[in-house]
Amino acid sequence: MSGREAVGDGSAVGDRGSVGVRRSVGVRRAVGVRGPVGGGGAARHRNPVRKSFSSPLASAFVIAMTVLWTVPTLGLLVTSLRPKQDVTTDGWWNALIHPDFGLGNYHAVLFEGGSGGSTGLMPFLVNSLAISIPATFFPLVLAAMAAYALAWVRFRGSDAVFFTVFALQVVPLQMALIPLLRLFSSGAHLGSLTLIPAVDLKGSYAPVWLAHTMFAMPLAVFLLHNFIAQLPRDLMEAAVVDGASHFKIFRSIVLPLCAPALASFAIFQFLWVWNDLLVALTFAGGTPEVAPMTVRLAQLSGSLGGRWELLTAGAFLSIIVPLIVFFSLQRYFVRGLLAGSVKG
C-alpha cells in the first residue's frame, strides 16, 4: 500500500469517526442531554456547588465570621491601651465612645517589673526569639534533607524508615517529656555500659532546641516527603545525566522548588514554638536567662489576677511577631497549601 492510499484510508476512518461523533451528539440531544460528549457533564454538575460557595450569601457569611474572630483581638488591643482604673470599672467597648488611650501599659510590661517579678518582658521576648528561630530552622533543614533521601535515594529499608517516621506522629508529646529529660540529665545506660553520656545543658537554650527539633521531625519529614516525591522524575534524571551529585540536586533543584512547602511548615513550627509553654518550662526552667515570654505572661496578672491591663498588653505583644511572620510568608503559605492539588 502506498503512502497516498494510507492517507486515503486514514481520511476514511476519520470520516467514519466524525459520523460516529455526530450520531452520538444526535442521540444525546434526542434524550435531552445537553452536555458535551466527553467528561464535561460531571464538571457541569459541580457548577451549582461552586456557585453556592461564591454567592453573595456565602461571601457575607465569611465576612461575618471574620468580624467575629477579629472582635476579641480588637478588645485585647483596646484594653491594653486603657489605664487601670478604666479597665476595672467598665467594658472595653466604652472606650470607643470615650477614648482614653496611652502606651503606659506597654512601657510597664516591657521595662518595669509589674506583678509577679522584678524583670520586664523584654528579656523574655529576646529569649523567645532565641528559642523560636533556631527551633524552626533546625528541623526544617534536617527534615528537608531526610525527605529528599527517602523520596529519591533508594536504599534497602527506605520504606521501613519512612513508615517508622510516619508512625512516630502518634506518640504524644507529654509521654516523651520525662524520658527525654532523663536522657539529657543522666544519659542512657545498659547495665554498666554507657550508651549515651549525660550532657550538662542546664541553663542554656540547647535542650529546648533539641526537644522542639525531635518533636517536629516526624511531621516535617512526612509533609516534605510527599511534596518532594511529586517533583518531575525527568528533571531529576536529567540532572543525574548531567553529572550532578545528590547535594547539587538538593541545593539547586529541590530547595527552590520546595520553597512554598518549606515556608508553610516554617510558619506552623514557628507559631508552635513561639506559643509553647510546656516544653520550654520543662527543659529550660523558669529562670529569666532562658525562659520564654510565655513563662512571664503567666505571672503578669499577679497572684490575685488584678493586673489585667498588663496582661492584655503582654498578650498583644506576644501576637505581633507571629503576625509579622505570617504576613511576610503568606504568599508562600498559600502556594504551599495549593501545591499538589492541581496538575499542569
mmCIF file of C-alpha atoms in Angstrom:
data_model
loop_
_atom_site.group_PDB
_atom_site.id
_atom_site.type_symbol
_atom_site.label_atom_id
_atom_site.label_comp_id
_atom_site.label_asym_id
_atom_site.label_seq_id
_atom_site.Cartn_x
_atom_site.Cartn_y
_atom_site.Cartn_z
ATOM 1 C CA MET A 1 0.000 0.000 0.000
ATOM 2 C CA SER A 2 1.390 3.399 -0.970
ATOM 3 C CA GLY A 3 1.553 6.429 1.268
ATOM 4 C CA ARG A 4 -1.283 8.111 -0.656
ATOM 5 C CA GLU A 5 -3.532 5.076 -0.194
ATOM 6 C CA ALA A 6 -2.709 5.015 3.514
ATOM 7 C CA VAL A 7 -3.619 8.664 3.855
ATOM 8 C CA GLY A 8 -6.863 7.966 1.972
ATOM 9 C CA ASP A 9 -7.728 5.150 4.339
ATOM 10 C CA GLY A 10 -6.980 7.351 7.289
ATOM 11 C CA SER A 11 -9.266 10.021 5.912
ATOM 12 C CA ALA A 12 -11.990 7.476 5.520
ATOM 13 C CA VAL A 13 -11.507 6.356 9.084
ATOM 14 C CA GLY A 14 -11.611 9.976 10.159
ATOM 15 C CA ASP A 15 -14.857 10.483 8.236
ATOM 16 C CA ARG A 16 -16.398 7.465 9.870
ATOM 17 C CA GLY A 17 -15.260 8.751 13.257
ATOM 18 C CA SER A 18 -16.841 12.126 12.535
ATOM 19 C CA VAL A 19 -20.093 10.440 11.575
ATOM 20 C CA GLY A 20 -19.969 8.475 14.843
ATOM 21 C CA VAL A 21 -19.467 11.652 16.868
ATOM 22 C CA ARG A 22 -22.353 13.389 15.082
ATOM 23 C CA ARG A 23 -24.593 10.402 15.732
ATOM 24 C CA SER A 24 -23.596 10.411 19.412
ATOM 25 C CA VAL A 25 -24.401 14.106 19.679
ATOM 26 C CA GLY A 26 -27.741 13.498 17.963
ATOM 27 C CA VAL A 27 -28.631 10.715 20.360
ATOM 28 C CA ARG A 28 -27.720 12.883 23.365
ATOM 29 C CA ARG A 29 -29.854 15.715 22.069
ATOM 30 C CA ALA A 30 -32.725 13.328 21.428
ATOM 31 C CA VAL A 31 -32.742 12.120 25.025
ATOM 32 C CA GLY A 32 -32.439 15.659 26.346
ATOM 33 C CA VAL A 33 -28.759 15.628 27.451
ATOM 34 C CA ARG A 34 -27.208 18.954 26.564
ATOM 35 C CA GLY A 35 -23.719 18.379 27.899
ATOM 36 C CA PRO A 36 -20.710 17.630 25.666
ATOM 37 C CA VAL A 37 -19.777 14.151 24.527
ATOM 38 C CA GLY A 38 -16.737 13.970 26.823
ATOM 39 C CA GLY A 39 -16.486 14.297 30.599
ATOM 40 C CA GLY A 40 -17.846 17.834 30.721
ATOM 41 C CA GLY A 41 -21.122 16.674 32.210
ATOM 42 C CA ALA A 42 -19.521 15.985 35.592
ATOM 43 C CA ALA A 43 -17.923 19.419 35.575
ATOM 44 C CA ARG A 44 -21.308 20.949 34.755
ATOM 45 C CA HIS A 45 -22.873 19.093 37.705
ATOM 46 C CA ARG A 46 -20.256 20.611 40.000
ATOM 47 C CA ASN A 47 -21.148 24.144 38.967
ATOM 48 C CA PRO A 48 -24.076 24.534 41.423
ATOM 49 C CA VAL A 49 -21.790 23.734 44.365
ATOM 50 C CA ARG A 50 -19.152 26.166 43.160
ATOM 51 C CA LYS A 51 -21.828 28.757 42.504
ATOM 52 C CA SER A 52 -23.258 28.368 46.006
ATOM 53 C CA PHE A 53 -19.847 28.919 47.609
ATOM 54 C CA SER A 54 -19.250 32.042 45.515
ATOM 55 C CA SER A 55 -22.695 33.523 46.080
ATOM 56 C CA PRO A 56 -23.204 36.847 47.907
ATOM 57 C CA LEU A 57 -24.717 34.974 50.851
ATOM 58 C CA ALA A 58 -21.584 32.867 51.263
ATOM 59 C CA SER A 59 -19.399 35.972 50.993
ATOM 60 C CA ALA A 60 -21.491 37.714 53.648
ATOM 61 C CA PHE A 61 -21.149 34.661 55.928
ATOM 62 C CA VAL A 62 -17.356 34.662 55.539
ATOM 63 C CA ILE A 63 -17.193 38.396 56.288
ATOM 64 C CA ALA A 64 -19.367 37.939 59.386
ATOM 65 C CA MET A 65 -17.173 35.108 60.674
ATOM 66 C CA THR A 66 -14.053 37.193 60.048
ATOM 67 C CA VAL A 67 -15.506 40.072 62.046
ATOM 68 C CA LEU A 68 -16.460 37.736 64.903
ATOM 69 C CA TRP A 69 -12.925 36.345 65.003
ATOM 70 C CA THR A 70 -11.459 39.871 64.957
ATOM 71 C CA VAL A 71 -13.601 41.315 67.767
ATOM 72 C CA PRO A 72 -11.655 39.608 70.628
ATOM 73 C CA THR A 73 -8.354 40.843 69.179
ATOM 74 C CA LEU A 74 -9.771 44.352 68.950
ATOM 75 C CA GLY A 75 -10.923 44.133 72.565
ATOM 76 C CA LEU A 76 -7.459 42.952 73.581
ATOM 77 C CA LEU A 77 -5.829 45.915 71.834
ATOM 78 C CA VAL A 78 -8.264 48.463 73.292
ATOM 79 C CA THR A 79 -7.883 47.084 76.813
ATOM 80 C CA SER A 80 -4.093 47.159 76.568
ATOM 81 C CA LEU A 81 -4.212 50.895 75.759
ATOM 82 C CA ARG A 82 -6.555 51.887 78.612
ATOM 83 C CA PRO A 83 -5.469 52.932 82.119
ATOM 84 C CA LYS A 84 -6.018 50.593 85.054
ATOM 85 C CA GLN A 85 -8.975 52.448 86.555
ATOM 86 C CA ASP A 86 -10.907 52.274 83.288
ATOM 87 C CA VAL A 87 -10.178 48.573 82.791
ATOM 88 C CA THR A 88 -11.535 47.686 86.225
ATOM 89 C CA THR A 89 -14.706 49.843 86.014
ATOM 90 C CA ASP A 90 -16.324 49.214 82.606
ATOM 91 C CA GLY A 91 -16.045 47.206 79.401
ATOM 92 C CA TRP A 92 -13.565 47.878 76.631
ATOM 93 C CA TRP A 93 -16.318 48.880 74.177
ATOM 94 C CA ASN A 94 -16.995 52.012 76.199
ATOM 95 C CA ALA A 95 -13.545 53.253 75.241
ATOM 96 C CA LEU A 96 -14.717 53.534 71.643
ATOM 97 C CA ILE A 97 -17.206 56.201 72.771
ATOM 98 C CA HIS A 98 -14.983 57.961 75.322
ATOM 99 C CA PRO A 99 -11.408 57.174 74.259
ATOM 100 C CA ASP A 100 -8.603 57.497 76.784
ATOM 101 C CA PHE A 101 -5.641 55.652 75.322
ATOM 102 C CA GLY A 102 -1.953 55.588 76.175
ATOM 103 C CA LEU A 103 1.195 53.457 75.976
ATOM 104 C CA GLY A 104 1.880 53.326 79.708
ATOM 105 C CA ASN A 105 0.909 49.649 79.972
ATOM 106 C CA TYR A 106 3.374 48.659 77.272
ATOM 107 C CA HIS A 107 6.196 50.588 78.928
ATOM 108 C CA ALA A 108 5.392 48.957 82.267
ATOM 109 C CA VAL A 109 5.267 45.478 80.759
ATOM 110 C CA LEU A 110 8.459 45.783 78.713
ATOM 111 C CA PHE A 111 10.774 47.649 81.059
ATOM 112 C CA GLU A 112 9.265 47.529 84.552
ATOM 113 C CA GLY A 113 8.619 44.618 86.851
ATOM 114 C CA GLY A 114 4.862 44.716 87.130
ATOM 115 C CA SER A 115 3.312 41.902 89.148
ATOM 116 C CA GLY A 116 4.965 38.603 89.875
ATOM 117 C CA GLY A 117 8.567 39.687 89.368
ATOM 118 C CA SER A 118 11.062 42.499 89.109
ATOM 119 C CA THR A 119 12.022 41.927 85.457
ATOM 120 C CA GLY A 120 10.239 43.388 82.463
ATOM 121 C CA LEU A 121 9.075 41.408 79.478
ATOM 122 C CA MET A 122 11.894 42.500 77.154
ATOM 123 C CA PRO A 123 14.472 39.830 78.215
ATOM 124 C CA PHE A 124 11.820 37.127 77.884
ATOM 125 C CA LEU A 125 10.900 38.461 74.448
ATOM 126 C CA VAL A 126 14.536 38.107 73.394
ATOM 127 C CA ASN A 127 14.581 34.587 74.846
ATOM 128 C CA SER A 128 11.508 33.645 72.802
ATOM 129 C CA LEU A 129 13.214 34.824 69.617
ATOM 130 C CA ALA A 130 16.401 32.968 70.567
ATOM 131 C CA ILE A 131 14.371 29.788 71.070
ATOM 132 C CA SER A 132 11.890 30.034 68.188
ATOM 133 C CA ILE A 133 14.218 30.894 65.303
ATOM 134 C CA PRO A 134 16.739 28.025 65.762
ATOM 135 C CA ALA A 135 13.956 25.601 66.786
ATOM 136 C CA THR A 136 12.294 26.361 63.450
ATOM 137 C CA PHE A 137 15.462 26.317 61.333
ATOM 138 C CA PHE A 138 16.976 23.068 62.643
ATOM 139 C CA PRO A 139 14.022 20.707 61.984
ATOM 140 C CA LEU A 140 13.351 22.408 58.643
ATOM 141 C CA VAL A 141 16.871 21.717 57.339
ATOM 142 C CA LEU A 142 17.110 18.199 58.735
ATOM 143 C CA ALA A 143 13.609 17.235 57.570
ATOM 144 C CA ALA A 144 14.211 18.582 54.056
ATOM 145 C CA MET A 145 17.375 16.502 53.666
ATOM 146 C CA ALA A 146 15.717 13.409 55.135
ATOM 147 C CA ALA A 147 12.654 13.825 52.926
ATOM 148 C CA TYR A 148 14.807 14.092 49.789
ATOM 149 C CA ALA A 149 16.785 10.997 50.758
ATOM 150 C CA LEU A 150 13.639 8.970 51.421
ATOM 151 C CA ALA A 151 11.956 10.151 48.221
ATOM 152 C CA TRP A 152 14.753 9.942 45.626
ATOM 153 C CA VAL A 153 17.684 7.985 47.103
ATOM 154 C CA ARG A 154 16.675 4.347 47.022
ATOM 155 C CA PHE A 155 18.346 2.136 49.628
ATOM 156 C CA ARG A 156 17.465 -1.014 51.494
ATOM 157 C CA GLY A 157 14.848 -0.328 54.137
ATOM 158 C CA SER A 158 13.936 3.177 52.958
ATOM 159 C CA ASP A 159 10.217 2.385 53.031
ATOM 160 C CA ALA A 160 10.509 0.948 56.538
ATOM 161 C CA VAL A 161 12.295 4.094 57.701
ATOM 162 C CA PHE A 162 9.598 6.308 56.177
ATOM 163 C CA PHE A 163 6.736 4.375 57.762
ATOM 164 C CA THR A 164 8.545 4.390 61.119
ATOM 165 C CA VAL A 165 8.895 8.159 60.937
ATOM 166 C CA PHE A 166 5.234 8.404 59.967
ATOM 167 C CA ALA A 167 4.217 6.212 62.932
ATOM 168 C CA LEU A 168 6.133 8.421 65.371
ATOM 169 C CA GLN A 169 3.498 11.129 64.863
ATOM 170 C CA VAL A 170 1.082 9.232 67.107
ATOM 171 C CA VAL A 171 3.429 9.399 70.116
ATOM 172 C CA PRO A 172 2.055 12.056 72.499
ATOM 173 C CA LEU A 173 4.442 14.863 73.285
ATOM 174 C CA GLN A 174 3.648 14.669 77.004
ATOM 175 C CA MET A 175 4.626 10.999 77.035
ATOM 176 C CA ALA A 176 8.149 11.765 75.798
ATOM 177 C CA LEU A 177 8.966 14.704 78.075
ATOM 178 C CA ILE A 178 10.210 12.779 81.131
ATOM 179 C CA PRO A 179 12.288 10.148 79.225
ATOM 180 C CA LEU A 180 13.875 12.878 77.126
ATOM 181 C CA LEU A 181 14.620 14.996 80.185
ATOM 182 C CA ARG A 182 16.253 11.989 81.894
ATOM 183 C CA LEU A 183 18.268 11.334 78.746
ATOM 184 C CA PHE A 184 19.640 14.871 78.825
ATOM 185 C CA SER A 185 20.389 14.834 82.549
ATOM 186 C CA SER A 186 21.719 11.304 83.174
ATOM 187 C CA GLY A 187 22.299 9.769 79.735
ATOM 188 C CA ALA A 188 21.406 6.234 78.643
ATOM 189 C CA HIS A 189 22.911 3.144 80.245
ATOM 190 C CA LEU A 190 22.677 -0.582 79.581
ATOM 191 C CA GLY A 191 23.826 -2.184 82.812
ATOM 192 C CA SER A 192 27.324 -0.854 83.390
ATOM 193 C CA LEU A 193 27.689 0.168 79.742
ATOM 194 C CA THR A 194 27.087 3.834 78.939
ATOM 195 C CA LEU A 195 25.328 4.184 75.603
ATOM 196 C CA ILE A 196 24.792 7.953 75.687
ATOM 197 C CA PRO A 197 26.729 10.051 78.192
ATOM 198 C CA ALA A 198 24.989 12.677 80.274
ATOM 199 C CA VAL A 199 25.170 16.176 78.836
ATOM 200 C CA ASP A 200 25.056 19.145 81.159
ATOM 201 C CA LEU A 201 22.828 21.546 79.211
ATOM 202 C CA LYS A 202 21.178 23.201 82.198
ATOM 203 C CA GLY A 203 20.736 26.945 81.879
ATOM 204 C CA SER A 204 21.071 27.047 78.073
ATOM 205 C CA TYR A 205 18.821 27.066 75.027
ATOM 206 C CA ALA A 206 20.213 23.769 73.680
ATOM 207 C CA PRO A 207 17.759 21.395 75.455
ATOM 208 C CA VAL A 208 14.772 23.384 74.172
ATOM 209 C CA TRP A 209 16.184 23.415 70.622
ATOM 210 C CA LEU A 210 16.783 19.661 70.714
ATOM 211 C CA ALA A 211 13.363 18.898 72.169
ATOM 212 C CA HIS A 212 11.466 21.000 69.625
ATOM 213 C CA THR A 213 13.566 19.555 66.784
ATOM 214 C CA MET A 214 12.811 15.981 67.854
ATOM 215 C CA PHE A 215 9.106 16.628 68.270
ATOM 216 C CA ALA A 216 8.832 18.384 64.884
ATOM 217 C CA MET A 217 10.801 15.917 62.762
ATOM 218 C CA PRO A 218 8.131 13.220 62.133
ATOM 219 C CA LEU A 219 5.506 15.613 60.798
ATOM 220 C CA ALA A 220 8.075 17.678 58.891
ATOM 221 C CA VAL A 221 9.584 14.647 57.161
ATOM 222 C CA PHE A 222 6.145 13.313 56.254
ATOM 223 C CA LEU A 223 4.887 16.590 54.758
ATOM 224 C CA LEU A 224 8.082 17.445 52.876
ATOM 225 C CA HIS A 225 8.471 13.877 51.609
ATOM 226 C CA ASN A 226 5.033 13.990 49.997
ATOM 227 C CA PHE A 227 5.909 17.294 48.316
ATOM 228 C CA ILE A 228 9.396 16.304 47.137
ATOM 229 C CA ALA A 229 8.211 12.921 45.850
ATOM 230 C CA GLN A 230 5.859 14.717 43.408
ATOM 231 C CA LEU A 231 8.692 16.569 41.659
ATOM 232 C CA PRO A 232 9.103 15.547 37.976
ATOM 233 C CA ARG A 233 11.230 12.444 37.556
ATOM 234 C CA ASP A 234 12.507 13.684 34.186
ATOM 235 C CA LEU A 235 14.019 16.708 35.909
ATOM 236 C CA MET A 236 15.889 14.536 38.402
ATOM 237 C CA GLU A 237 17.100 12.121 35.727
ATOM 238 C CA ALA A 238 18.311 14.983 33.560
ATOM 239 C CA ALA A 239 20.337 16.344 36.466
ATOM 240 C CA VAL A 240 21.869 12.908 37.086
ATOM 241 C CA VAL A 241 22.768 12.562 33.393
ATOM 242 C CA ASP A 242 24.461 15.974 33.552
ATOM 243 C CA GLY A 243 26.646 14.666 36.386
ATOM 244 C CA ALA A 244 25.008 16.449 39.318
ATOM 245 C CA SER A 245 25.501 14.917 42.736
ATOM 246 C CA HIS A 246 22.723 14.433 45.257
ATOM 247 C CA PHE A 247 23.853 17.511 47.168
ATOM 248 C CA LYS A 248 23.849 19.558 43.956
ATOM 249 C CA ILE A 249 20.362 18.321 43.050
ATOM 250 C CA PHE A 250 19.104 19.045 46.550
ATOM 251 C CA ARG A 251 20.593 22.541 46.691
ATOM 252 C CA SER A 252 19.930 23.707 43.117
ATOM 253 C CA ILE A 253 16.663 21.945 42.219
ATOM 254 C CA VAL A 254 14.810 20.616 45.234
ATOM 255 C CA LEU A 255 15.151 23.581 47.590
ATOM 256 C CA PRO A 256 13.961 26.254 45.106
ATOM 257 C CA LEU A 257 11.001 24.129 44.030
ATOM 258 C CA CYS A 258 10.075 23.299 47.632
ATOM 259 C CA ALA A 259 10.129 26.896 48.873
ATOM 260 C CA PRO A 260 6.303 27.009 49.317
ATOM 261 C CA ALA A 261 6.255 23.779 51.338
ATOM 262 C CA LEU A 262 9.223 24.875 53.444
ATOM 263 C CA ALA A 263 7.602 28.243 54.167
ATOM 264 C CA SER A 264 4.304 26.590 55.107
ATOM 265 C CA PHE A 265 5.938 24.275 57.613
ATOM 266 C CA ALA A 266 8.141 27.111 58.914
ATOM 267 C CA ILE A 267 5.038 29.149 59.762
ATOM 268 C CA PHE A 268 3.415 26.286 61.663
ATOM 269 C CA GLN A 269 6.609 25.370 63.507
ATOM 270 C CA PHE A 270 7.392 28.970 64.455
ATOM 271 C CA LEU A 271 3.865 29.513 65.785
ATOM 272 C CA TRP A 272 4.030 26.281 67.764
ATOM 273 C CA VAL A 273 7.402 27.088 69.351
ATOM 274 C CA TRP A 274 6.519 30.749 69.983
ATOM 275 C CA ASN A 275 3.291 29.858 71.829
ATOM 276 C CA ASP A 276 4.756 26.858 73.661
ATOM 277 C CA LEU A 277 4.939 26.852 77.450
ATOM 278 C CA LEU A 278 5.157 23.174 78.411
ATOM 279 C CA VAL A 279 8.344 22.202 76.544
ATOM 280 C CA ALA A 280 10.167 25.426 77.392
ATOM 281 C CA LEU A 281 9.190 25.207 81.059
ATOM 282 C CA THR A 282 10.291 21.557 81.222
ATOM 283 C CA PHE A 283 13.668 21.853 79.523
ATOM 284 C CA ALA A 284 14.627 25.482 80.183
ATOM 285 C CA GLY A 285 13.073 26.034 83.590
ATOM 286 C CA GLY A 286 11.651 29.330 84.741
ATOM 287 C CA THR A 287 14.902 31.256 85.075
ATOM 288 C CA PRO A 288 14.923 34.681 83.380
ATOM 289 C CA GLU A 289 18.124 33.791 81.499
ATOM 290 C CA VAL A 290 16.491 31.221 79.212
ATOM 291 C CA ALA A 291 12.729 31.274 79.921
ATOM 292 C CA PRO A 292 10.494 32.356 77.009
ATOM 293 C CA MET A 293 7.847 35.055 77.069
ATOM 294 C CA THR A 294 5.020 32.610 77.800
ATOM 295 C CA VAL A 295 6.509 31.931 81.235
ATOM 296 C CA ARG A 296 6.456 35.643 82.110
ATOM 297 C CA LEU A 297 2.958 36.138 80.723
ATOM 298 C CA ALA A 298 1.621 33.602 83.220
ATOM 299 C CA GLN A 299 2.926 35.816 86.035
ATOM 300 C CA LEU A 300 1.803 39.238 84.793
ATOM 301 C CA SER A 301 -1.685 39.319 86.287
ATOM 302 C CA GLY A 302 -0.344 38.685 89.782
ATOM 303 C CA SER A 303 -1.438 36.158 92.372
ATOM 304 C CA LEU A 304 -4.932 37.695 92.653
ATOM 305 C CA GLY A 305 -5.382 38.383 88.932
ATOM 306 C CA GLY A 306 -5.768 42.120 89.354
ATOM 307 C CA ARG A 307 -3.426 43.487 86.650
ATOM 308 C CA TRP A 308 -5.448 42.850 83.512
ATOM 309 C CA GLU A 309 -4.080 45.949 81.791
ATOM 310 C CA LEU A 310 -0.561 44.484 81.982
ATOM 311 C CA LEU A 311 -1.668 41.024 80.901
ATOM 312 C CA THR A 312 -3.506 42.348 77.840
ATOM 313 C CA ALA A 313 -0.512 44.475 76.827
ATOM 314 C CA GLY A 314 1.819 41.495 77.143
ATOM 315 C CA ALA A 315 -0.596 39.230 75.272
ATOM 316 C CA PHE A 316 -0.875 41.698 72.403
ATOM 317 C CA LEU A 317 2.921 41.951 72.225
ATOM 318 C CA SER A 318 3.087 38.163 72.018
ATOM 319 C CA ILE A 319 0.899 38.052 68.889
ATOM 320 C CA ILE A 320 2.697 40.817 66.976
ATOM 321 C CA VAL A 321 5.708 38.696 65.994
ATOM 322 C CA PRO A 322 3.637 35.723 64.712
ATOM 323 C CA LEU A 323 1.505 38.139 62.686
ATOM 324 C CA ILE A 324 4.618 39.629 61.102
ATOM 325 C CA VAL A 325 5.949 36.168 60.251
ATOM 326 C CA PHE A 326 2.630 35.023 58.795
ATOM 327 C CA PHE A 327 2.025 38.072 56.607
ATOM 328 C CA SER A 328 5.655 38.032 55.423
ATOM 329 C CA LEU A 329 5.363 34.414 54.235
ATOM 330 C CA GLN A 330 1.684 34.476 53.280
ATOM 331 C CA ARG A 331 2.204 34.124 49.530
ATOM 332 C CA TYR A 332 4.440 31.092 50.065
ATOM 333 C CA PHE A 333 1.945 29.695 52.560
ATOM 334 C CA VAL A 334 -0.929 29.831 50.038
ATOM 335 C CA ARG A 335 1.217 28.273 47.308
ATOM 336 C CA GLY A 336 2.258 25.527 49.718
ATOM 337 C CA LEU A 337 -1.367 24.712 50.550
ATOM 338 C CA LEU A 338 -2.290 24.531 46.858
ATOM 339 C CA ALA A 339 0.782 22.503 45.871
ATOM 340 C CA GLY A 340 -0.176 19.093 44.565
ATOM 341 C CA SER A 341 -3.876 19.902 44.336
ATOM 342 C CA VAL A 342 -3.708 20.532 40.592
ATOM 343 C CA LYS A 343 -1.509 19.278 37.793
ATOM 344 C CA GLY A 344 -0.067 21.101 34.853
#
